[in-house]
mmCIF file of C-alpha atoms in Angstrom:
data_model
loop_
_atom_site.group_PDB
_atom_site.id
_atom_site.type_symbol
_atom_site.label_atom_id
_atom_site.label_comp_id
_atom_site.label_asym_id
_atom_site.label_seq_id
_atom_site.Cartn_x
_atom_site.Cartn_y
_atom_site.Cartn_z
ATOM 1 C CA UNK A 1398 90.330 141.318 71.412
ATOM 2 C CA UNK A 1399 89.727 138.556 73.845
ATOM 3 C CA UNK A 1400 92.112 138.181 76.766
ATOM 4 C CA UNK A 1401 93.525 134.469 77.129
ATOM 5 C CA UNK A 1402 92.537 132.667 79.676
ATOM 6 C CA UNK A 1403 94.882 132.991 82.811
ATOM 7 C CA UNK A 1404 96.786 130.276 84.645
ATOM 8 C CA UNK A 1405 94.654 130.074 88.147
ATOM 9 C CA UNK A 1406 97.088 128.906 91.206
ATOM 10 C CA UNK A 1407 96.155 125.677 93.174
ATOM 11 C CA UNK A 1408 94.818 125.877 96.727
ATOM 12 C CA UNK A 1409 96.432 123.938 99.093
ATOM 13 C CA UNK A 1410 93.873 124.508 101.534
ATOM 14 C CA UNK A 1411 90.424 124.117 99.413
ATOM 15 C CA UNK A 1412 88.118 123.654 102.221
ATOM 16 C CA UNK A 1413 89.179 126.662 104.603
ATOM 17 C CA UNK A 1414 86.420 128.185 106.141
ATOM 18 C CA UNK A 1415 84.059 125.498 105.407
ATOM 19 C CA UNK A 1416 82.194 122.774 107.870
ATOM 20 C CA UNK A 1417 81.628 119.376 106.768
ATOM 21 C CA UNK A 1418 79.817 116.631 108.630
ATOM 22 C CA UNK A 1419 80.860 113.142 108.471
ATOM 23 C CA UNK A 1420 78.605 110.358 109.486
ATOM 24 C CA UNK A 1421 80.699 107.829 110.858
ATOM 25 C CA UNK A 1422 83.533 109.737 111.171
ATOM 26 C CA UNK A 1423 85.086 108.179 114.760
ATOM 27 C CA UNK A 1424 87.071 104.961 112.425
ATOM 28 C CA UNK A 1425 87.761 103.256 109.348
ATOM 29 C CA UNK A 1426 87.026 105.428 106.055
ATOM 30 C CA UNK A 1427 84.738 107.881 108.149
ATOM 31 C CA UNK A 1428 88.191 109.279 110.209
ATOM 32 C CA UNK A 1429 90.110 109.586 107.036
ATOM 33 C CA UNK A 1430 87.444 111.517 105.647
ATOM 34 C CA UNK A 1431 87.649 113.752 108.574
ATOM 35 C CA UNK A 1432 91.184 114.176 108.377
ATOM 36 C CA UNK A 1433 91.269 115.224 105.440
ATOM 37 C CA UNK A 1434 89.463 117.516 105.490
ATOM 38 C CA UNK A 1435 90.858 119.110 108.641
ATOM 39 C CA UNK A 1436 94.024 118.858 106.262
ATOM 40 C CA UNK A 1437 92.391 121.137 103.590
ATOM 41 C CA UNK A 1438 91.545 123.593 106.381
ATOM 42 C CA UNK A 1439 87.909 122.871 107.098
ATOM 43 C CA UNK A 1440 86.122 121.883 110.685
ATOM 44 C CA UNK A 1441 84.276 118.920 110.678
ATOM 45 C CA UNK A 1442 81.394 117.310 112.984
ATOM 46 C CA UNK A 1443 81.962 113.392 112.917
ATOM 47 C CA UNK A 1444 78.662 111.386 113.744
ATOM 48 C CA UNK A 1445 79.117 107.656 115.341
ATOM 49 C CA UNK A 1446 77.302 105.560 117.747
ATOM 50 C CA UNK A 1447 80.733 104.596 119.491
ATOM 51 C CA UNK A 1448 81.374 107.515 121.709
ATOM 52 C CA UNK A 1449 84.666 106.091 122.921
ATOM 53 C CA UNK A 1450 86.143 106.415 119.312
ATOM 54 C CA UNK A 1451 84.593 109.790 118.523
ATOM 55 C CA UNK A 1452 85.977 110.814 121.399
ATOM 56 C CA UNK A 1453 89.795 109.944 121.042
ATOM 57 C CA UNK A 1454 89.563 111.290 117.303
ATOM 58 C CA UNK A 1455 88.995 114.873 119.030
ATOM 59 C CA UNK A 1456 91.514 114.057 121.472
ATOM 60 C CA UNK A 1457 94.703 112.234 119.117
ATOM 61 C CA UNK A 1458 93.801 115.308 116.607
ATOM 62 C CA UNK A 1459 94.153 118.299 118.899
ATOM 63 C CA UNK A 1460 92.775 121.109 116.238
ATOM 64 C CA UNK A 1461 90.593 122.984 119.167
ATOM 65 C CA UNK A 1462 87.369 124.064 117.947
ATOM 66 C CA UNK A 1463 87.943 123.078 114.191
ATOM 67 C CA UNK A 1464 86.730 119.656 114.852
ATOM 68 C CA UNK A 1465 83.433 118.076 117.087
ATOM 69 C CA UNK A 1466 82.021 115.106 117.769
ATOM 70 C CA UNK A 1467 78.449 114.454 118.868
ATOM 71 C CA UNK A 1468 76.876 110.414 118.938
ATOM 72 C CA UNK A 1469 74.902 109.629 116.278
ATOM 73 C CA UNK A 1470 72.194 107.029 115.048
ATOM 74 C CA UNK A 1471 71.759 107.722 111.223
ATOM 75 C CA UNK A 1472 68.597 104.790 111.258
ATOM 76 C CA UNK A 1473 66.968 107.148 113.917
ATOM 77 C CA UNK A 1474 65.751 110.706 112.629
ATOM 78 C CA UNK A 1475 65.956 111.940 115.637
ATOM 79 C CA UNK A 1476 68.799 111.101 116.793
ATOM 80 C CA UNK A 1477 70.040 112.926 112.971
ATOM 81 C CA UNK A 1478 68.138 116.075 114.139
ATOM 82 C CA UNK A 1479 70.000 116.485 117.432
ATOM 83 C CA UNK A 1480 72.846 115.962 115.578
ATOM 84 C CA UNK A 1481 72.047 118.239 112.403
ATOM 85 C CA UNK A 1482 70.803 120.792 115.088
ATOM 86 C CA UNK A 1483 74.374 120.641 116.938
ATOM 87 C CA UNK A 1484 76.290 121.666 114.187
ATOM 88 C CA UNK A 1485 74.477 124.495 113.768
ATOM 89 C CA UNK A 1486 74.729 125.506 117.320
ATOM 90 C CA UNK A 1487 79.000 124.581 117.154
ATOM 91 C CA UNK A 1488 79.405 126.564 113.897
ATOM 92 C CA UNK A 1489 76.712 128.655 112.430
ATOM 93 C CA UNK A 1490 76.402 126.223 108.921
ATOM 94 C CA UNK A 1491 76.890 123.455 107.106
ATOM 95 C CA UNK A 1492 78.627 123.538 103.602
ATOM 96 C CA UNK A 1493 79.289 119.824 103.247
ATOM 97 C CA UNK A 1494 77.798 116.438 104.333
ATOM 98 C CA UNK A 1495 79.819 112.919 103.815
ATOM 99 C CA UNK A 1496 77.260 110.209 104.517
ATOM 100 C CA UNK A 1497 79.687 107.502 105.212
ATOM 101 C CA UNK A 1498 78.125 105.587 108.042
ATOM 102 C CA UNK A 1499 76.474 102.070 107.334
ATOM 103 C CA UNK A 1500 76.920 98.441 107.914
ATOM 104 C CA UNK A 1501 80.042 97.388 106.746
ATOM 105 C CA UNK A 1502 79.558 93.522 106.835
ATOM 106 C CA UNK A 1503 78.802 92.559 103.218
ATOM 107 C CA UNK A 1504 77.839 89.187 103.617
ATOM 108 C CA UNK A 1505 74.109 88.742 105.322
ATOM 109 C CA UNK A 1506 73.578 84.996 104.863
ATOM 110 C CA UNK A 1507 71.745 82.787 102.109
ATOM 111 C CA UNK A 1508 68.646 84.826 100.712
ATOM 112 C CA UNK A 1509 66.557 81.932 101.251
ATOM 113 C CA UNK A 1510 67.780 82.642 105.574
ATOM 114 C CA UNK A 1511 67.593 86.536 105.009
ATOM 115 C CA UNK A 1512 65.290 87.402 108.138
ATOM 116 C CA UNK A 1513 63.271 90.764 106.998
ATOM 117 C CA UNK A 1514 64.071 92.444 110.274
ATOM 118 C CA UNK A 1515 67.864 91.947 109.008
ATOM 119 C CA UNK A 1516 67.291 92.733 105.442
ATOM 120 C CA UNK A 1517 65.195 96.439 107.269
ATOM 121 C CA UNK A 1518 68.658 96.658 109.282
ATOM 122 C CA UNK A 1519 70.654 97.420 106.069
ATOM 123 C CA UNK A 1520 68.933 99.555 104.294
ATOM 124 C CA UNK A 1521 68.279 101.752 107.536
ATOM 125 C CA UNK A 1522 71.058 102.137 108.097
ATOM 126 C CA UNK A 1523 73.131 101.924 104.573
ATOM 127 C CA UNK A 1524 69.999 103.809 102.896
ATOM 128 C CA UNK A 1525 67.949 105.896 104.726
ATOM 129 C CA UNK A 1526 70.222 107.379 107.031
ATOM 130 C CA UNK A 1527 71.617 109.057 104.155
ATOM 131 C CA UNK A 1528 68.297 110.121 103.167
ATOM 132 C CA UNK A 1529 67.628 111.282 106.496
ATOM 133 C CA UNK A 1530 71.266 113.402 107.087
ATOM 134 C CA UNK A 1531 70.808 114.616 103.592
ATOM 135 C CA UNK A 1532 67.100 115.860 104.175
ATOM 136 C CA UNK A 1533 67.317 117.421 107.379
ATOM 137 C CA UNK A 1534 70.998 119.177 106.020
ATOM 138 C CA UNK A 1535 69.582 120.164 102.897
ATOM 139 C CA UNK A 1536 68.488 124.160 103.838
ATOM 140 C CA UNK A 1537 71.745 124.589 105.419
ATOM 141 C CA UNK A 1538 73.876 123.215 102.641
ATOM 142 C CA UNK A 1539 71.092 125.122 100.220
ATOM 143 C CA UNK A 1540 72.172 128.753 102.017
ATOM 144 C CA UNK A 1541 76.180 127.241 101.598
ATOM 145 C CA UNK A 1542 76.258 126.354 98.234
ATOM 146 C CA UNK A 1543 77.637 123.350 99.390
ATOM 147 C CA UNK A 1544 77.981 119.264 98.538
ATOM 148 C CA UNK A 1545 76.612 115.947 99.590
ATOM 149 C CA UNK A 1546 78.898 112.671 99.313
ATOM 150 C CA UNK A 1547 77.241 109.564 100.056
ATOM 151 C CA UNK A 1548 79.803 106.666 100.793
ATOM 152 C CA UNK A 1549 78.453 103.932 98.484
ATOM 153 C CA UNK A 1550 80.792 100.251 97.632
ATOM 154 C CA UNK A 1551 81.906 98.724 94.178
ATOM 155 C CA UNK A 1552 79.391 95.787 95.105
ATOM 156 C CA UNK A 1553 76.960 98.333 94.172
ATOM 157 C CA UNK A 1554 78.039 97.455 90.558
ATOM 158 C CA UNK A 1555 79.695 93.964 91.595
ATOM 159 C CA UNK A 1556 78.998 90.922 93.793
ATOM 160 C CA UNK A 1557 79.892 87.815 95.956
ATOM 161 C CA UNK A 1558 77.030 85.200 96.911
ATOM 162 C CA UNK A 1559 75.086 86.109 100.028
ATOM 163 C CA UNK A 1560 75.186 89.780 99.966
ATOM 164 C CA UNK A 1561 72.027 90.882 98.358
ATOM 165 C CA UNK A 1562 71.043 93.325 101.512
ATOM 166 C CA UNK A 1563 73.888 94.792 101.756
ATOM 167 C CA UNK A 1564 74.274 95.307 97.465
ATOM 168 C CA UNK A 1565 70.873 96.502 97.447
ATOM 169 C CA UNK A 1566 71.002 99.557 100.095
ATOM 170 C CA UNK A 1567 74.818 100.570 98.116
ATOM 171 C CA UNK A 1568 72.596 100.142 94.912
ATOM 172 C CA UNK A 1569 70.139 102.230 96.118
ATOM 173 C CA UNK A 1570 72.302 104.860 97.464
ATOM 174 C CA UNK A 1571 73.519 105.251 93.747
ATOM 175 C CA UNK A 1572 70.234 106.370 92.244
ATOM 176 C CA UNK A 1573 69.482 108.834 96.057
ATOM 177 C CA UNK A 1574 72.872 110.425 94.623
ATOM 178 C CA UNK A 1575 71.973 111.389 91.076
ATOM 179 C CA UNK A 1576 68.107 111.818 92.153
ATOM 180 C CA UNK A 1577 69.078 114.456 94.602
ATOM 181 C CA UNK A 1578 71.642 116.193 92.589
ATOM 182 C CA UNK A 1579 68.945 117.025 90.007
ATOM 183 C CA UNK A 1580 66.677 117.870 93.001
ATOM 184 C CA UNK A 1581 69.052 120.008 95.183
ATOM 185 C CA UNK A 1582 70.789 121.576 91.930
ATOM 186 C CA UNK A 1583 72.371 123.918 91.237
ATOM 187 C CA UNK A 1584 72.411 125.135 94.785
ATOM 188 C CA UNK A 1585 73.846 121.684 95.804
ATOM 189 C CA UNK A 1586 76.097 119.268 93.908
ATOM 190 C CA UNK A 1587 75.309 115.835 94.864
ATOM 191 C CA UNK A 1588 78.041 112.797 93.976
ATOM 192 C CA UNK A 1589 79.094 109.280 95.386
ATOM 193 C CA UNK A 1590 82.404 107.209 95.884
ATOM 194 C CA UNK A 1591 82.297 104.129 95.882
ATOM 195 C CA UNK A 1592 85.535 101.947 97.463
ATOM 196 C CA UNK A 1593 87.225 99.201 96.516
ATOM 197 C CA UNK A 1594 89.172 97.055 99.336
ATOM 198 C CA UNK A 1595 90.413 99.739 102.065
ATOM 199 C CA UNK A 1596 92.617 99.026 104.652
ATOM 200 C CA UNK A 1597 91.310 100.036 107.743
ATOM 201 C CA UNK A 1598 93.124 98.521 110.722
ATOM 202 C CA UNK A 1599 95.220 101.454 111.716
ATOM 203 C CA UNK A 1600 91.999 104.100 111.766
ATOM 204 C CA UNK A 1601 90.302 102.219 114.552
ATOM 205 C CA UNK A 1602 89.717 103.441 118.094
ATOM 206 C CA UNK A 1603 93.185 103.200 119.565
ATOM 207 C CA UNK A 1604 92.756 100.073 121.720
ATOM 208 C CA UNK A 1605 91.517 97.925 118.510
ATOM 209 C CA UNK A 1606 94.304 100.222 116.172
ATOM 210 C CA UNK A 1607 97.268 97.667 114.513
ATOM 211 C CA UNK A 1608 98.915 97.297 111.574
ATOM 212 C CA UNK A 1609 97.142 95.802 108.753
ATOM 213 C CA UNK A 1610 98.119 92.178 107.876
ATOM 214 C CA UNK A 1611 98.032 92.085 104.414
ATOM 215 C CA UNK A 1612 99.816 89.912 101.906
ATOM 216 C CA UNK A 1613 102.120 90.388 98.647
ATOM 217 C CA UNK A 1614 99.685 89.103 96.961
ATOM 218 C CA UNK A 1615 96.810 90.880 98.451
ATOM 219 C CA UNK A 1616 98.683 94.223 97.287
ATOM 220 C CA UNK A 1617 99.776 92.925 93.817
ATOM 221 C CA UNK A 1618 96.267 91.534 92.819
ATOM 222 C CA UNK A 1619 95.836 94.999 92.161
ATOM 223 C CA UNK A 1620 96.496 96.873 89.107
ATOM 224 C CA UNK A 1621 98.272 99.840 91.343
ATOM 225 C CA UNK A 1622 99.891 97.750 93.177
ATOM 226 C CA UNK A 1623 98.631 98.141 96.829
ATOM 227 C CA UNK A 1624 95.653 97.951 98.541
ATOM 228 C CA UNK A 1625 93.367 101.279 99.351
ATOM 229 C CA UNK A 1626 93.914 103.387 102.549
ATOM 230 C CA UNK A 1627 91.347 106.223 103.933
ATOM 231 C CA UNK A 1628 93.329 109.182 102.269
ATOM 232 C CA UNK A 1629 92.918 107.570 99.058
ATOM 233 C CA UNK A 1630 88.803 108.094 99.659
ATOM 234 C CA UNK A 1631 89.572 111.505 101.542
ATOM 235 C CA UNK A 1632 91.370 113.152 98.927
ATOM 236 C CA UNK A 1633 88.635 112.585 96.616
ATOM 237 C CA UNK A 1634 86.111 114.068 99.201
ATOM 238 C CA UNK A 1635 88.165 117.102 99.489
ATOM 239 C CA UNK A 1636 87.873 117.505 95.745
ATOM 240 C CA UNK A 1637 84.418 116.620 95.326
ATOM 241 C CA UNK A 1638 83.313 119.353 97.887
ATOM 242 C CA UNK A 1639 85.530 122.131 96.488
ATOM 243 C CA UNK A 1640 85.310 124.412 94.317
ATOM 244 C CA UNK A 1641 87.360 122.748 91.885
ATOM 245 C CA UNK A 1642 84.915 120.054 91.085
ATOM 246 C CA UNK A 1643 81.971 122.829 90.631
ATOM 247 C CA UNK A 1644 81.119 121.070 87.109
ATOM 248 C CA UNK A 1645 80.528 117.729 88.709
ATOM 249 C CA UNK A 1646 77.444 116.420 90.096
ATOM 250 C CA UNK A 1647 75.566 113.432 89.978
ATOM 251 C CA UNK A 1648 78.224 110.814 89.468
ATOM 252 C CA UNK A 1649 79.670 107.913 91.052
ATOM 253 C CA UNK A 1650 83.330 107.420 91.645
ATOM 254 C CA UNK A 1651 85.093 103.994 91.941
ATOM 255 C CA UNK A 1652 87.892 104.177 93.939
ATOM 256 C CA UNK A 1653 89.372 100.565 93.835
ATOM 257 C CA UNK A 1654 92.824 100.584 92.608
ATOM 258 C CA UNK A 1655 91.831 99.269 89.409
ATOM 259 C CA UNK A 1656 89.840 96.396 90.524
ATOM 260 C CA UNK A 1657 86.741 96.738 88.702
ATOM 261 C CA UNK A 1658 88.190 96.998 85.253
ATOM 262 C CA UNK A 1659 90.529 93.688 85.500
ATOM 263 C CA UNK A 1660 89.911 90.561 83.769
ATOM 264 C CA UNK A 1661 89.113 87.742 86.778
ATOM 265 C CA UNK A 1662 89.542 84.622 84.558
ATOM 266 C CA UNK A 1663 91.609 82.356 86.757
#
């Protein structure tokens, strides 16, 4: 006779033992990425071209040799190789890779005004970064097992006026995700978040750090009643690189509070 199946126990610490890089890890979404993780027991690398922040992560989180920072260009391959190649050196693999780094200004200016050299700037950096972290990673995270998460934006789905380079290189990050997680599969599980409106004020370098000044209404405009904070995008990146989301790969995530799905008739 079959045996039922058993009730499995939940582990507080899914990511011990396992080393995730984080490009743009030093602020903003990128350190509460990191943190999580370093709260789910892994060691993380954290990319970013501000040395200054990546710095003050390493020393405000005092976790020894469980965390590393090394400057990063994701728009410059090899400036990802030294980087790639570091983490290598620091721990010996790679089991997951956030790409979270990118331009964060949405709004590039009237299309007709769009200079090319700033429409290349985006997807550089917003694009092919990730496609250049992801491809130099990719043995590494092939011998691990182990899980990509791009960083993409709800205006990959949705948009204001004047932000067709920046919609375009989250669009396109989209299809890289479920490309590569037919690609790299079943070896590695490829899948994307994409955030709504995240608070990121207080996860700044700690002489631009304050308290977000946000209104009631900015908070209630939202069906769960608050704006987004970086642990709301890290706990999902904890999950999607454990083993608990094995079955999952190739999808997006929107992590907006509700946003996306709410009637905007005024």
């Amino acid at each position: 006779m079959t045996s039922p199946p058993a009730i499995t126990e939940h582990d507080a610490r899914p990511l011990r033992g396992r080393v995730v890089l984080i490009t743009g890890g030093a602020q903003g979404i990128g350190r509460g990425i990191a943190q999580a993780v370093l709260g789910a027991g892994g060691s993380v690398l954290i990319g970013d071209l501000d040395v200054v922040a990546g710095r003050a992560c390493l020393d405000e989180w005092r976790v020894g040799r469980r965390a590393a920072f090394g400057r990063l260009d994701v728009s410059r391959e090899a400036s990802v190789q030294r980087w790639i190649a570091a983490a290598r050196r620091r721990f010996g693999r790679i089991d997951g890779l956030v790409n979270n780094a990118g331009i964060a200004e949405p709004h590039s200016g009237k299309l007709t005004d769009l200079a090319l050299a700033d429409w290349n700037r985006y997807l550089a950096s917003n694009l092919t970064g990730a496609f250049l972290c992801s491809r130099h990673a990719l043995p590494d995270l092939t011998l691990a097992h182990g899980g990509i998460v791009n960083i993409a934006s709800t205006r990959a789905l949705q948009s204001e006026p004047d932000t067709e380079a920046y919609a375009a290189s989250k669009g396109g990050l989209l299809a890289l995700t479920h490309a590569m997680a037919i690609s790299a599969g079943p070896d590695v599980r490829v899948n994307a978040i994409l955030p709504g409106w995240i608070a990121t004020d207080g996860w700044r370098k700690p002489g631009a750090r304050h308290a977000p000044q946000l209104s009631r209404l900015d908070h209630a405009q939202h069906p769960v009643g608050r704006v987004g904070t970086p642990e709301d995008i890290g706990a999902l990146v904890v999950y999607l690189l454990g083993a608990s989301s094995g079955f999952i790969t190739g999808q997006h995530f929107v992590v907006d509070g509700g946003m996306s799905v709410k009637m905007q008739y005024v």
